[in-house]
XYZ file of N, CA, C and O in Angstrom:
484
model
N -8.286 -2.175 -10.508
C -7.855 -2.886 -10.560
C -6.917 -3.909 -9.601
O -6.761 -3.035 -8.457
N -6.146 -5.014 -9.634
C -5.542 -5.301 -8.685
C -4.260 -4.719 -8.336
O -3.959 -4.716 -7.197
N -3.628 -4.380 -9.349
C -2.594 -3.268 -8.795
C -2.837 -2.304 -7.962
O -1.989 -1.511 -7.127
N -3.943 -1.636 -8.003
C -4.395 -0.454 -7.287
C -4.605 -0.984 -5.782
O -4.306 -0.405 -4.922
N -5.384 -2.176 -5.774
C -5.530 -2.708 -4.457
C -4.268 -2.958 -3.763
O -4.668 -3.402 -2.463
N -3.404 -3.479 -4.484
C -2.004 -3.630 -3.726
C -0.993 -2.626 -3.481
O -0.323 -2.609 -2.492
N -1.193 -1.439 -4.096
C -0.429 -0.033 -3.704
C -0.447 0.414 -2.135
O 0.713 0.446 -2.017
N -1.414 0.083 -1.683
C -1.759 0.572 -0.218
C -0.618 -0.173 0.773
O -0.212 0.160 1.791
N -0.344 -1.539 0.075
C 0.334 -2.573 1.658
C 1.740 -1.994 1.560
O 1.697 -1.868 3.000
N 2.726 -1.365 1.016
C 4.064 -1.038 1.306
C 3.791 0.255 2.327
O 4.530 0.062 3.240
N 2.960 1.046 1.770
C 2.492 2.253 2.904
C 1.875 1.501 4.159
O 2.531 2.082 5.185
N 1.185 0.689 4.354
C 0.691 0.238 5.511
C 1.650 -0.506 6.462
O 1.942 -0.242 7.749
N 2.692 -1.180 5.517
C 3.844 -1.896 6.471
C 4.597 -0.675 6.902
O 5.295 -1.075 7.911
N 4.919 0.142 6.234
C 5.878 1.534 6.784
C 5.168 2.227 7.909
O 5.890 2.268 8.705
N 3.790 2.108 7.778
C 3.155 3.252 8.672
C 3.011 2.271 10.068
O 3.852 2.710 11.203
N 2.628 0.809 10.064
C 2.596 0.368 11.371
C 4.145 -0.160 11.780
O 4.309 -0.191 12.940
N 4.836 -0.538 10.737
C 6.294 -1.025 11.115
C 7.088 0.318 11.864
O 7.667 0.068 12.845
N 7.059 1.300 11.298
C 7.610 2.393 11.959
C 7.191 2.684 13.198
O 7.972 3.146 14.231
N 5.980 2.675 13.280
C 5.021 3.102 14.709
C 5.631 1.872 15.709
O 6.205 2.483 16.811
N 5.573 0.844 15.508
C 5.696 -0.470 16.523
C 7.572 -0.115 16.891
O 7.474 -0.457 18.087
N 8.198 0.017 15.923
C 9.652 0.126 16.164
C 9.926 1.286 17.036
O 10.830 1.130 18.090
N 9.595 2.335 16.889
C 9.527 3.746 17.699
C 9.028 3.278 19.200
O 9.540 3.831 19.904
N 7.683 3.005 19.336
C 7.375 2.678 20.367
C 7.844 1.529 20.984
O 8.114 1.941 22.554
N 8.558 0.702 20.607
C 9.370 -0.334 21.434
C 10.630 0.061 21.998
O 11.004 -0.064 23.015
N 11.150 1.111 21.218
C 12.379 2.144 21.470
C 12.047 3.042 22.662
O 12.972 3.065 23.411
N 10.732 3.549 22.901
C 10.856 4.728 23.704
C 9.802 4.270 25.102
O 9.846 4.831 25.961
N 9.025 3.125 24.627
C 8.115 2.965 25.903
C 8.516 1.977 26.652
O 9.417 0.945 26.644
N 8.337 2.375 28.013
C 8.781 1.314 29.084
C 8.050 0.120 29.142
O 8.468 -1.030 29.211
N 6.560 0.277 28.818
C 5.792 -0.861 28.523
C 5.276 -0.651 27.234
O 4.276 0.112 27.065
N 5.649 -1.319 26.065
C 4.804 -1.164 24.653
C 3.686 -1.362 24.306
O 2.892 -0.951 23.771
N 3.158 -2.133 25.475
C 1.935 -2.650 25.395
C 0.704 -1.400 25.923
O -0.519 -1.620 25.744
N 1.026 -0.717 26.715
C 0.806 0.670 27.383
C 1.359 1.642 27.432
O 2.110 2.361 28.266
N 1.723 2.391 25.803
C 2.491 3.411 26.015
C 1.747 4.883 26.295
O 0.611 4.732 26.388
N 2.637 5.629 26.837
C 1.955 6.808 27.435
C 1.599 7.777 26.254
O 2.171 7.596 25.255
N 1.189 8.763 26.109
C 0.733 9.804 25.661
C 1.834 10.317 24.621
O 1.776 10.446 23.247
N 2.790 10.796 25.101
C 3.899 11.162 24.453
C 4.659 10.353 23.544
O 4.854 10.492 22.343
N 4.875 8.935 24.196
C 5.352 7.833 23.099
C 4.531 7.657 22.115
O 5.005 7.554 20.980
N 3.295 7.981 22.150
C 2.137 7.759 21.078
C 2.246 8.699 20.096
O 2.119 8.410 18.986
N 2.561 9.860 20.508
C 2.651 11.134 19.697
C 3.898 10.884 18.912
O 3.826 10.938 17.690
N 4.988 10.442 19.612
C 6.204 10.348 18.785
C 6.209 9.454 17.676
O 6.560 9.379 16.561
N 5.744 8.168 18.182
C 5.650 7.037 17.654
C 4.985 7.000 16.501
O 5.013 6.558 15.303
N 3.454 7.625 16.751
C 3.000 7.857 15.323
C 3.212 8.964 14.316
O 2.901 8.602 13.216
N 3.710 9.806 14.954
C 4.437 10.800 14.068
C 5.219 9.952 13.126
O 5.367 10.482 11.878
N 6.109 9.137 13.722
C 7.194 8.762 12.577
C 6.664 7.771 12.045
O 7.187 7.128 10.695
N 5.352 7.240 12.420
C 4.772 6.009 11.777
C 4.308 6.627 10.270
O 4.276 6.301 9.508
N 3.668 7.786 10.702
C 3.264 8.686 9.497
C 4.394 8.959 8.081
O 4.140 8.869 7.011
N 5.912 9.364 8.856
C 6.964 9.297 7.961
C 6.946 8.136 7.249
O 7.340 8.068 5.970
N 7.039 6.896 7.948
C 7.364 5.764 7.412
C 6.406 5.432 6.622
O 6.718 4.878 5.442
N 5.169 5.865 6.450
C 3.926 5.461 5.578
C 4.592 6.026 4.125
O 4.580 5.635 3.184
N 4.571 7.363 4.374
C 4.891 8.354 2.978
C 6.007 8.013 2.496
O 6.181 7.899 1.278
N 7.328 7.389 3.032
C 8.593 7.358 2.597
C 8.207 5.954 1.763
O 8.733 5.825 0.419
N 7.261 5.238 1.989
C 7.059 3.750 1.508
C 6.076 3.936 0.422
O 6.089 3.472 -0.530
N 5.189 4.800 0.579
C 3.864 5.071 -0.301
C 4.224 5.781 -1.474
O 3.246 6.091 -2.683
N 4.963 7.058 -1.201
C 4.935 8.216 -1.959
C 5.399 7.684 -3.279
O 4.602 8.231 -4.388
N 6.235 6.704 -3.668
C 6.898 6.663 -5.174
C 5.571 5.809 -5.819
O 4.966 6.124 -7.163
N 4.736 4.869 -5.004
C 3.586 4.513 -5.860
C 2.366 5.349 -5.944
O 1.361 5.518 -7.089
N 2.451 6.576 -5.003
C 1.496 7.504 -5.151
C 1.672 8.426 -6.296
O 0.712 8.640 -7.207
N 2.859 8.653 -6.632
C 3.352 9.442 -7.675
C 2.747 8.598 -9.106
O 2.416 9.289 -10.092
N 3.437 7.609 -8.868
C 2.724 6.694 -10.249
C 1.345 6.844 -10.616
O 0.772 6.926 -11.786
N 0.776 6.484 -9.388
C -0.674 6.149 -9.627
C -1.467 7.779 -10.037
O -2.267 7.627 -10.978
N -0.926 8.750 -9.452
C -1.445 10.289 -9.768
C -1.429 10.489 -11.382
O -1.913 10.753 -11.911
N 0.276 10.083 -11.714
C 0.338 10.205 -13.067
C -0.501 9.549 -14.066
O -0.824 10.007 -15.040
N -0.785 8.260 -13.778
C -1.688 7.474 -14.581
C -3.111 8.060 -14.305
O -3.684 8.153 -15.682
N -3.486 8.230 -12.969
C -4.954 9.082 -13.307
C -4.994 10.235 -14.010
O -6.048 10.758 -14.617
N -3.839 11.004 -14.105
C -4.050 12.458 -14.817
C -3.832 12.443 -16.277
O -3.877 13.498 -16.949
N -3.266 11.196 -16.695
C -2.951 11.044 -18.167
C -4.419 11.013 -19.163
O -5.298 10.242 -18.751
N -3.937 11.492 -20.084
C -5.021 11.563 -21.024
C -5.167 10.308 -21.776
O -6.301 10.046 -22.456
N -4.053 9.376 -21.864
C -3.930 8.402 -22.723
C -3.702 7.119 -21.720
O -3.161 7.494 -20.674
N -4.198 6.159 -22.174
C -3.846 4.681 -21.106
C -2.340 4.490 -21.237
O -1.696 4.562 -21.743
N -1.883 4.504 -19.634
C -0.459 4.156 -19.850
C -0.403 3.137 -18.657
O -1.413 3.124 -17.681
N 0.712 2.360 -18.707
C 0.768 1.378 -17.507
C 1.879 1.662 -16.281
O 2.626 2.712 -16.449
N 1.553 0.936 -15.355
C 2.584 1.138 -14.171
C 3.995 1.117 -14.351
O 4.740 1.966 -13.915
N 4.734 0.094 -15.306
C 5.741 0.177 -15.643
C 6.530 1.430 -16.636
O 7.534 2.047 -16.209
N 5.630 1.583 -17.316
C 5.967 2.592 -18.391
C 5.860 4.130 -17.360
O 6.817 4.831 -17.947
N 4.918 4.661 -16.862
C 4.934 5.560 -15.890
C 6.262 5.532 -15.147
O 6.605 6.733 -14.836
N 6.264 4.558 -14.219
C 7.641 4.536 -13.646
C 8.751 5.253 -14.202
O 9.893 5.819 -14.091
N 8.922 4.648 -15.524
C 10.307 4.754 -16.295
C 10.171 6.201 -16.460
O 11.346 6.716 -16.775
N 8.952 6.631 -16.651
C 8.979 8.156 -17.229
C 9.455 9.293 -16.098
O 9.993 10.083 -16.218
N 9.025 8.568 -14.955
C 9.221 9.331 -13.596
C 11.075 9.424 -13.567
O 11.341 10.394 -13.227
N 11.600 8.144 -13.748
C 12.788 8.365 -13.288
C 13.781 9.156 -14.657
O 14.680 9.658 -14.353
N 13.172 9.009 -15.931
C 13.927 9.548 -16.987
C 13.567 11.327 -16.920
O 14.643 11.643 -17.059
N 12.915 11.454 -16.270
C 12.387 13.078 -16.048
C 13.344 13.618 -14.823
O 13.797 14.747 -14.670
N 13.169 12.704 -13.682
C 14.160 13.242 -12.293
C 14.861 12.344 -11.785
O 15.004 12.597 -10.376
N 15.011 11.378 -12.435
C 15.616 10.081 -11.562
C 15.163 9.370 -10.367
O 13.689 9.714 -10.329
N 15.532 8.941 -9.334
C 14.616 8.341 -8.535
C 14.195 9.549 -7.510
O 13.058 9.390 -6.859
N 14.766 10.672 -7.588
C 14.047 11.666 -6.705
C 12.775 12.095 -7.217
O 12.181 12.613 -6.350
N 12.664 11.938 -8.543
C 11.328 11.771 -9.087
C 9.868 11.592 -8.282
O 9.011 12.124 -8.210
N 10.225 10.154 -7.665
C 9.324 9.760 -6.930
C 8.841 10.449 -5.688
O 7.937 10.043 -4.938
N 9.971 11.413 -5.098
C 9.556 11.955 -3.889
C 9.604 13.404 -4.094
O 9.578 14.049 -3.206
N 9.125 13.983 -5.194
C 8.931 15.256 -5.407
C 7.511 15.902 -4.747
O 6.365 14.931 -4.897
N 7.520 16.618 -4.082
C 6.548 17.178 -3.167
C 6.472 16.558 -1.951
O 5.726 16.792 -1.302
N 7.657 15.805 -1.567
C 7.518 15.088 -0.323
C 7.540 16.117 1.253
O 7.311 15.570 2.010
N 8.304 17.252 0.690
C 8.514 18.385 2.108
C 6.858 18.506 2.783
O 6.690 17.901 3.928
N 6.155 18.902 2.068
C 4.626 19.255 2.402
C 4.164 18.110 2.954
O 3.235 18.039 3.876
N 4.195 16.898 2.564
C 3.726 15.676 2.691
C 4.131 14.970 4.343
O 3.418 14.750 5.010
N 5.417 15.239 4.234
C 5.812 14.818 5.520
C 5.768 15.814 6.774
O 5.409 15.409 7.982
N 5.553 17.213 6.232
C 5.005 18.099 7.426
C 3.779 18.088 7.944
O 3.346 18.112 8.754
N 3.043 17.368 6.835
C 1.527 17.165 7.249
C 1.557 15.826 8.294
O 0.905 15.597 9.037
N 2.641 14.758 7.500
C 2.080 13.358 8.081
C 2.360 13.417 9.411
O 2.060 12.217 10.190
N 3.484 14.056 9.981
C 4.108 13.823 11.532
C 2.637 14.215 12.416
O 2.348 13.438 13.125
N 2.139 15.108 12.236
C 0.924 15.699 13.174
C -0.039 15.139 13.059
O -0.853 14.529 14.255
N -0.416 14.784 11.978
C -1.732 14.194 11.481
C -1.432 12.441 12.424
O -2.654 12.108 13.138
N -0.664 11.775 11.829
C -0.541 10.291 12.463
C -0.206 10.346 13.978
O -0.464 9.385 14.515
N 0.661 11.450 14.348
C 0.888 11.568 15.806
C -0.689 11.689 16.657
O -0.705 10.604 17.380
N -1.461 12.342 16.250
C -2.892 12.606 16.590
C -3.564 11.414 16.592
O -4.297 10.929 17.562
N -3.325 10.693 15.309
C -4.415 9.194 15.184
C -3.793 8.320 15.868
O -4.566 7.561 16.655
N -2.527 8.178 16.081
C -2.299 6.831 17.161
C -2.096 7.520 18.471
O -2.505 6.483 19.356
N -1.769 8.532 18.924
C -2.163 8.983 20.489
C -3.601 8.709 20.622
O -4.118 8.073 21.690
N -4.587 9.204 19.789
C -6.165 8.779 20.044
C -6.449 6.852 20.077
O -7.240 6.776 21.205
N -5.647 6.565 19.341
C -5.856 5.326 19.222
C -5.701 4.480 20.575
O -6.319 3.629 21.062
N -4.374 4.852 21.076
C -3.883 4.273 22.381
C -4.923 4.763 23.735
O -5.013 3.980 24.302
N -5.256 6.004 23.631
C -5.965 6.399 24.615
C -7.260 5.765 24.610
O -7.980 5.408 25.604
N -8.018 5.638 23.590
C -9.497 5.100 23.190
C -9.228 3.489 23.816
O -9.908 2.727 24.488
N -8.030 2.772 23.423
C -7.980 1.657 23.342
C -7.597 1.097 25.008
O -8.085 0.152 25.592
N -6.849 2.218 25.527
C -6.649 2.097 27.083
C -7.779 1.892 28.100
O -8.099 1.565 28.818
N -8.961 3.166 27.190
C -10.243 3.112 28.044
C -10.801 1.937 28.082
O -11.728 1.639 28.691
N -10.804 1.276 26.930
C -12.020 0.252 26.313
C -11.317 -0.717 27.261
O -12.035 -1.820 27.717
N -10.007 -0.815 27.372
C -9.453 -2.305 28.083
C -9.711 -2.053 29.617
O -9.824 -3.106 30.152
N -9.578 -0.754 30.041
C -10.218 -0.574 31.416
C -11.609 -1.113 31.526
O -11.854 -1.828 32.796
N -12.594 -0.745 30.802
C -14.000 -1.161 30.874
C -14.299 -2.435 30.583
O -15.102 -2.885 31.014
N -13.360 -3.072 29.580
C -14.074 -4.653 29.347
C -12.971 -5.516 29.520
O -12.722 -6.615 29.091
């Protein structure tokens, strides 16, 4: 549905936004960050992504697991009724532990490959 296709947008904004903010803060030349900067900024990008995406992911997962048709708003209300706002971040610890190293590697590889391609082309 159209709602499902919009769901990843906040996560992507958090992902690239956090990456760019941290990269700008750490890099001498943000256009050509070193590997350490890319690793740190990439890790924070992953944290930014999950901080913004996890609430919608919780709603989506509950809808998918439901045996009866339920909507986004009703599901969000149920999450708040059961656990307050913290209910949207249940299980965040393991997600964040995985997010940092995975996204650190992802962005570092992206920057290394981009630098190599820029040199050759």
